[in-house]
Coordinates of C-alpha atoms in Angstrom, one line a residue:
M17 CA -59.4 28.0 23.6
P18 CA -56.4 25.8 22.6
L19 CA -53.5 27.5 21.0
R20 CA -53.0 27.0 17.3
P21 CA -49.7 25.4 16.2
R22 CA -47.5 27.7 14.3
A23 CA -45.7 26.9 11.0
L24 CA -43.1 29.5 11.6
A25 CA -40.5 29.4 14.4
L26 CA -40.2 32.6 16.3
T27 CA -36.9 34.0 15.3
A28 CA -37.4 37.7 15.7
G29 CA -35.4 38.2 18.8
V30 CA -32.3 36.5 17.4
L31 CA -32.5 37.6 13.8
S32 CA -33.9 41.1 13.8
G33 CA -30.6 42.7 14.3
A34 CA -29.0 40.6 11.6
L35 CA -31.8 41.4 9.2
L36 CA -31.4 45.1 9.8
L37 CA -27.7 44.9 9.2
T38 CA -28.3 42.9 6.0
S39 CA -30.7 45.6 4.7
C40 CA -28.2 48.3 5.5
A41 CA -25.5 46.4 3.6
G42 CA -27.8 46.2 0.6
S43 CA -27.5 42.4 0.4
A44 CA -31.0 41.2 1.4
T45 CA -32.2 38.2 -0.6
A46 CA -35.8 37.5 -1.3
P47 CA -37.2 34.0 -1.6
G48 CA -37.2 32.6 -5.1
G49 CA -33.9 34.3 -6.1
G50 CA -31.8 32.2 -8.5
A51 CA -29.9 32.0 -11.7
N52 CA -32.6 33.9 -13.7
D53 CA -32.6 36.9 -11.5
S54 CA -31.2 39.1 -14.3
D55 CA -34.5 38.4 -16.2
R56 CA -36.7 39.5 -13.4
R57 CA -37.9 42.9 -12.2
T58 CA -37.1 43.6 -8.6
V59 CA -39.6 45.4 -6.4
T60 CA -38.1 46.6 -3.2
F61 CA -40.5 46.4 -0.3
M62 CA -39.9 48.2 3.1
G63 CA -41.8 46.2 5.8
F64 CA -41.6 45.7 9.5
F65 CA -39.0 43.4 10.9
G66 CA -39.2 40.2 12.9
T67 CA -42.4 38.1 13.0
F68 CA -44.2 40.4 10.6
Q69 CA -41.5 39.8 8.0
D70 CA -41.5 36.0 8.6
S71 CA -45.3 35.8 8.2
F72 CA -45.7 38.2 5.3
T73 CA -42.9 36.6 3.3
S74 CA -44.4 33.1 3.6
T75 CA -48.0 34.0 3.1
V76 CA -47.9 36.9 0.7
I77 CA -44.5 37.4 -1.0
E78 CA -43.7 33.8 -1.9
P79 CA -47.2 33.1 -3.4
F80 CA -47.0 36.3 -5.3
E81 CA -43.6 35.4 -6.7
D82 CA -44.8 31.9 -7.6
A83 CA -47.7 33.4 -9.6
N84 CA -45.5 36.1 -11.1
P85 CA -42.1 34.6 -11.9
D86 CA -41.0 37.7 -13.7
I87 CA -41.1 39.8 -10.5
R88 CA -38.9 39.4 -7.4
I89 CA -39.7 41.0 -4.1
E90 CA -36.7 42.2 -2.1
Y91 CA -37.8 42.7 1.6
V92 CA -36.0 45.5 3.5
P93 CA -36.9 45.2 7.2
I94 CA -37.6 48.4 9.1
Q95 CA -38.4 49.1 12.7
N96 CA -41.2 51.7 12.4
S97 CA -42.8 54.4 10.2
A98 CA -40.4 57.1 11.4
E99 CA -37.5 55.1 9.9
V100 CA -39.3 54.7 6.6
L101 CA -40.1 58.4 6.4
A102 CA -36.4 59.3 7.1
K103 CA -35.1 56.8 4.5
L104 CA -37.5 58.1 1.8
R105 CA -36.8 61.7 2.6
A106 CA -33.1 61.0 2.1
S107 CA -33.6 59.3 -1.2
K108 CA -36.4 61.3 -2.7
Q109 CA -35.0 61.6 -6.3
R110 CA -33.6 58.0 -6.4
P111 CA -35.8 56.2 -3.8
V112 CA -34.4 53.2 -2.0
A113 CA -37.8 51.4 -2.2
D114 CA -40.7 50.8 -4.5
V115 CA -43.3 49.9 -1.9
A116 CA -43.4 50.9 1.7
L117 CA -45.5 50.2 4.8
M118 CA -46.4 53.2 6.9
D119 CA -48.7 54.0 9.8
S120 CA -51.8 55.6 8.5
S121 CA -51.3 58.6 10.8
V122 CA -47.8 59.2 9.3
A123 CA -48.5 58.4 5.6
P124 CA -50.4 61.6 4.9
T125 CA -47.2 63.5 5.7
A126 CA -45.3 61.4 3.2
N127 CA -48.1 62.0 0.7
E128 CA -47.9 65.8 1.1
E129 CA -44.1 65.7 0.8
G130 CA -44.4 63.9 -2.5
L131 CA -42.7 60.7 -1.2
F132 CA -45.6 58.5 -2.2
A133 CA -47.5 58.4 -5.5
R134 CA -51.2 57.9 -6.3
L135 CA -52.3 54.4 -7.4
D136 CA -53.8 53.6 -10.7
P137 CA -57.1 51.9 -10.0
A138 CA -56.8 50.0 -13.2
L139 CA -53.7 48.3 -11.9
V140 CA -55.0 47.8 -8.4
P141 CA -58.6 46.5 -8.9
N142 CA -58.8 45.1 -5.4
L143 CA -59.2 48.6 -4.1
E144 CA -62.9 48.1 -4.8
E145 CA -63.0 45.3 -2.2
L146 CA -61.6 47.2 0.8
V147 CA -63.4 47.7 4.1
D148 CA -64.2 51.3 5.0
A149 CA -61.3 51.6 7.5
A150 CA -58.8 50.7 4.8
R151 CA -60.0 53.1 2.1
L152 CA -57.2 55.1 0.6
Q153 CA -57.1 58.9 0.9
E154 CA -57.0 61.0 -2.3
G155 CA -55.8 58.0 -4.3
Y156 CA -52.8 57.1 -2.2
G157 CA -51.9 53.8 -0.5
P158 CA -54.7 51.8 1.2
G159 CA -54.7 50.0 4.5
L160 CA -52.9 46.6 4.6
T161 CA -53.4 45.6 8.2
L162 CA -56.0 46.4 11.0
D163 CA -54.8 46.0 14.6
S164 CA -55.5 47.3 18.1
L165 CA -53.6 48.4 21.2
S166 CA -53.5 45.9 24.0
I167 CA -51.9 45.1 27.4
L168 CA -49.4 42.3 27.4
Y169 CA -48.5 40.2 30.5
N170 CA -46.3 37.3 31.4
S171 CA -48.7 34.5 32.6
D172 CA -45.9 32.7 34.4
R173 CA -45.1 35.7 36.6
V174 CA -48.5 37.4 36.9
A175 CA -51.2 35.7 39.0
D176 CA -54.0 38.1 38.4
A177 CA -54.3 39.1 34.8
P178 CA -54.7 42.8 34.1
T179 CA -58.1 43.7 32.7
S180 CA -58.1 47.5 32.7
W181 CA -55.8 50.3 31.5
N182 CA -55.8 51.4 35.2
D183 CA -54.0 48.2 36.1
L184 CA -50.9 49.6 34.6
W185 CA -50.7 51.8 37.7
D186 CA -51.0 48.8 40.1
E187 CA -48.2 48.7 42.7
E188 CA -47.7 45.1 41.9
F189 CA -46.2 46.0 38.6
A190 CA -44.1 48.9 39.6
G191 CA -40.6 48.5 38.3
R192 CA -41.7 45.6 36.1
L193 CA -43.3 47.6 33.2
A194 CA -42.2 48.1 29.6
M195 CA -43.8 51.1 27.9
P196 CA -42.5 51.6 24.3
I197 CA -44.8 54.6 23.8
A198 CA -42.6 57.0 21.8
D199 CA -44.5 56.2 18.7
T200 CA -48.1 55.3 17.5
R201 CA -48.6 53.1 20.6
G202 CA -48.2 56.2 22.8
V203 CA -50.6 58.2 20.6
A204 CA -53.2 55.4 20.8
L205 CA -52.7 55.2 24.5
L206 CA -53.3 58.9 25.0
I207 CA -56.6 58.5 23.1
A208 CA -57.6 55.5 25.3
L209 CA -56.6 57.3 28.5
S210 CA -58.5 60.5 27.5
D211 CA -61.6 58.4 27.0
L212 CA -61.1 56.7 30.4
L213 CA -60.7 60.1 32.0
G214 CA -63.8 61.4 30.4
E215 CA -61.9 63.9 28.2
D216 CA -62.1 64.7 24.5
Y217 CA -58.6 64.0 23.1
Q218 CA -59.2 66.5 20.3
Q219 CA -59.7 69.2 22.9
D220 CA -57.1 68.4 25.6
I221 CA -54.6 65.7 26.2
D222 CA -53.1 67.2 29.3
P223 CA -55.0 65.0 31.7
A224 CA -53.8 61.9 29.8
I225 CA -50.2 63.2 29.8
D226 CA -50.4 63.9 33.5
R227 CA -51.7 60.3 34.1
L228 CA -48.7 58.9 32.2
K229 CA -46.4 61.1 34.3
E230 CA -47.7 59.3 37.4
L231 CA -46.8 56.0 35.8
A232 CA -43.3 56.9 34.8
P233 CA -41.5 56.1 38.1
G234 CA -42.8 52.5 37.8
V235 CA -41.5 51.9 34.3
Q236 CA -38.5 49.7 34.0
T237 CA -37.9 50.4 30.3
W238 CA -39.3 52.7 27.6
Q239 CA -37.4 50.9 24.9
P240 CA -37.3 47.1 25.4
S241 CA -34.8 45.2 23.3
P242 CA -35.1 43.6 20.9
D243 CA -38.9 44.2 21.3
V244 CA -41.6 44.4 23.9
Y245 CA -43.0 40.9 23.1
T246 CA -39.6 39.2 23.7
S247 CA -39.1 41.2 26.9
V248 CA -42.5 39.9 28.3
Q249 CA -41.8 36.4 27.2
S250 CA -38.3 36.3 28.8
G251 CA -39.6 37.7 32.1
E252 CA -37.5 40.8 31.8
V253 CA -40.7 42.6 32.5
D254 CA -44.1 41.4 33.7
V255 CA -46.5 43.8 32.0
A256 CA -46.4 46.0 28.9
V257 CA -48.4 47.7 26.1
G258 CA -48.2 46.5 22.5
W259 CA -50.2 45.5 19.5
N260 CA -52.7 42.7 19.6
A261 CA -51.6 40.9 16.5
R262 CA -48.0 40.4 17.5
G263 CA -49.2 39.6 21.1
Q264 CA -51.4 36.8 19.7
F265 CA -48.6 35.5 17.6
Y266 CA -46.3 35.4 20.6
Q267 CA -49.0 33.8 22.7
D268 CA -48.9 30.9 20.4
S269 CA -45.1 30.7 20.0
S270 CA -44.5 31.0 23.7
D271 CA -47.0 28.3 24.7
G272 CA -49.2 30.9 26.4
T273 CA -46.4 32.7 28.4
V274 CA -47.2 36.0 26.6
V275 CA -50.9 37.0 26.8
P276 CA -52.5 40.0 25.1
V277 CA -55.5 41.6 26.9
L278 CA -58.2 43.8 25.5
P279 CA -58.9 46.3 28.3
E280 CA -62.5 46.3 29.5
E281 CA -62.8 50.1 28.8
G282 CA -62.0 49.5 25.1
T283 CA -59.0 50.1 22.8
V284 CA -58.0 51.9 19.7
Q285 CA -57.8 50.5 16.2
Q286 CA -54.7 51.2 14.2
V287 CA -54.1 50.9 10.4
N288 CA -50.9 50.4 8.5
S289 CA -51.0 51.4 4.9
I290 CA -49.1 50.0 1.9
N291 CA -47.8 52.7 -0.4
L292 CA -46.3 53.2 -3.9
V293 CA -43.1 55.2 -3.6
N294 CA -43.0 58.2 -5.9
N295 CA -40.4 58.0 -8.7
S296 CA -40.3 54.2 -8.5
A297 CA -38.7 52.7 -11.5
N298 CA -40.9 49.7 -11.1
A299 CA -44.3 51.4 -10.6
E300 CA -46.4 48.9 -12.6
A301 CA -44.9 45.8 -11.0
A302 CA -45.1 47.5 -7.6
Q303 CA -48.8 48.2 -8.0
K304 CA -49.3 44.6 -9.1
F305 CA -47.8 43.5 -5.8
I306 CA -49.9 46.0 -3.8
D307 CA -53.0 44.7 -5.5
Y308 CA -52.1 41.1 -4.5
A309 CA -51.3 42.1 -0.9
I310 CA -54.8 43.5 -0.4
S311 CA -56.5 40.7 -2.2
A312 CA -58.9 38.4 -0.4
E313 CA -56.5 35.4 -0.9
A314 CA -53.5 37.2 0.6
Q315 CA -55.4 38.9 3.4
K316 CA -56.8 35.6 4.5
A317 CA -53.5 33.8 4.4
F318 CA -51.7 36.6 6.2
G319 CA -54.5 37.2 8.7
D320 CA -54.8 33.5 9.6
D321 CA -51.1 33.3 10.3
A322 CA -50.4 36.7 11.9
Y323 CA -53.7 37.7 13.5
Y324 CA -54.3 40.9 11.6
A325 CA -57.9 41.7 10.7
P326 CA -58.3 41.6 6.9
V327 CA -58.8 44.9 4.9
N328 CA -60.5 43.0 2.1
E329 CA -64.2 42.6 2.7
N330 CA -64.2 39.2 1.0
A331 CA -61.5 37.7 3.1
E332 CA -62.9 35.4 5.8
L333 CA -60.4 34.3 8.5
D334 CA -60.7 31.0 10.3
P335 CA -63.3 31.5 13.1
E336 CA -60.9 30.8 15.9
V337 CA -58.4 33.3 14.5
A338 CA -61.0 36.0 13.7
E339 CA -62.1 35.9 17.4
R340 CA -58.6 37.0 18.4
T341 CA -58.3 39.9 16.0
T342 CA -59.6 43.4 15.9
A343 CA -62.4 42.1 13.6
S344 CA -64.0 40.1 16.5
E345 CA -67.4 41.2 17.7
T346 CA -65.9 41.9 21.2
Q347 CA -63.2 44.2 19.9
Q348 CA -65.6 46.0 17.6
E349 CA -67.9 46.7 20.5
R350 CA -65.0 48.1 22.5
Q351 CA -63.4 50.3 19.8
I352 CA -62.6 53.8 21.0
A353 CA -63.2 56.1 18.0
A354 CA -60.0 57.7 16.7
D355 CA -59.8 60.2 13.9
W356 CA -56.4 59.4 12.4
S357 CA -56.8 61.9 9.6
W358 CA -57.2 64.6 12.3
L359 CA -54.2 63.2 14.2
T360 CA -51.9 63.5 11.2
T361 CA -51.2 67.1 12.1
R362 CA -50.8 66.4 15.8
Y363 CA -48.9 63.1 15.7
T364 CA -45.4 64.5 15.9
A365 CA -46.3 67.0 18.6
W366 CA -47.9 64.3 20.7
V367 CA -44.9 62.0 20.4
D368 CA -42.6 64.8 21.3
R369 CA -44.7 65.6 24.4
I370 CA -44.5 61.9 25.4
K371 CA -40.7 61.9 25.0
R372 CA -40.2 65.2 26.7
E373 CA -42.8 65.2 29.5
V374 CA -43.3 61.5 30.3
I375 CA -40.1 59.7 29.3
G376 CA -37.8 62.6 29.9
D377 CA -35.8 62.5 26.7

């Protein structure tokens, strides 16, 4: 299939550090800012940095601001859900954001701690159009993106493409692996490996942990910089694990150097939720933004550009894009069931075991 031309230049590797510094300095500027900013309500949104920010800004935030000139969205880039959780815990009474993205396996912890607020269905009518996987729990934030874990490889350096999770242990790749698994990627990988080993992850993850221990000597880096996709593209590493959507984006922007692979044994679907921060001073405007972000219009625009499967049942991606997302028939057939609600109470313990027993932190 020919690669689709991208409207956005890939600037994540160069700009992500600068964007993070900007957010820490409190001087991030959202599109559309101008002389009338004093007359506008500002909704601060914590979202992932790099290519996610580029795409989400152009396909969701800018159209929303055009349609709602009285609301300005300030984008604060973050690296992962753990960073969001830490920032919101530190600012619980006077939160530093109004809306925040968070992995669906971490969000329930934030809900229980009172960091997020329940949504008003009257202000977020698009909740009625969500697919089952994105349905909100107990009235809290719904899913915004659907993605899946994949293997990534550098097609310029790897002659025989990996097709199985077992290929990560191939001697050919020893010393040329990037495994950023001290987060949700590691949790998803434990589920996939447990399934491959014929084990029930809800009963015992020891076999999967042991399997990863065997891989550890061949890992070049556990924390590729600035991110795993750039490391694969540059040839710093040959093979890695990462998320499909960003892998597809980088496949386009790298002219096919980065290639994401759906392992033949199957993979695990992951959901990021969009949440209303408790004690937000802009709750009504924030919920208006959340409603737009999960609308069919926004989900199609964002999905077509960034390769996330839509959470709105009425959003239809371009056929050639849909085939490369977790919404494709192939990916749906190869989904390994994961109970993320159950994992909420095990997530931290699993990540700690990966850090301690596999990575050696």
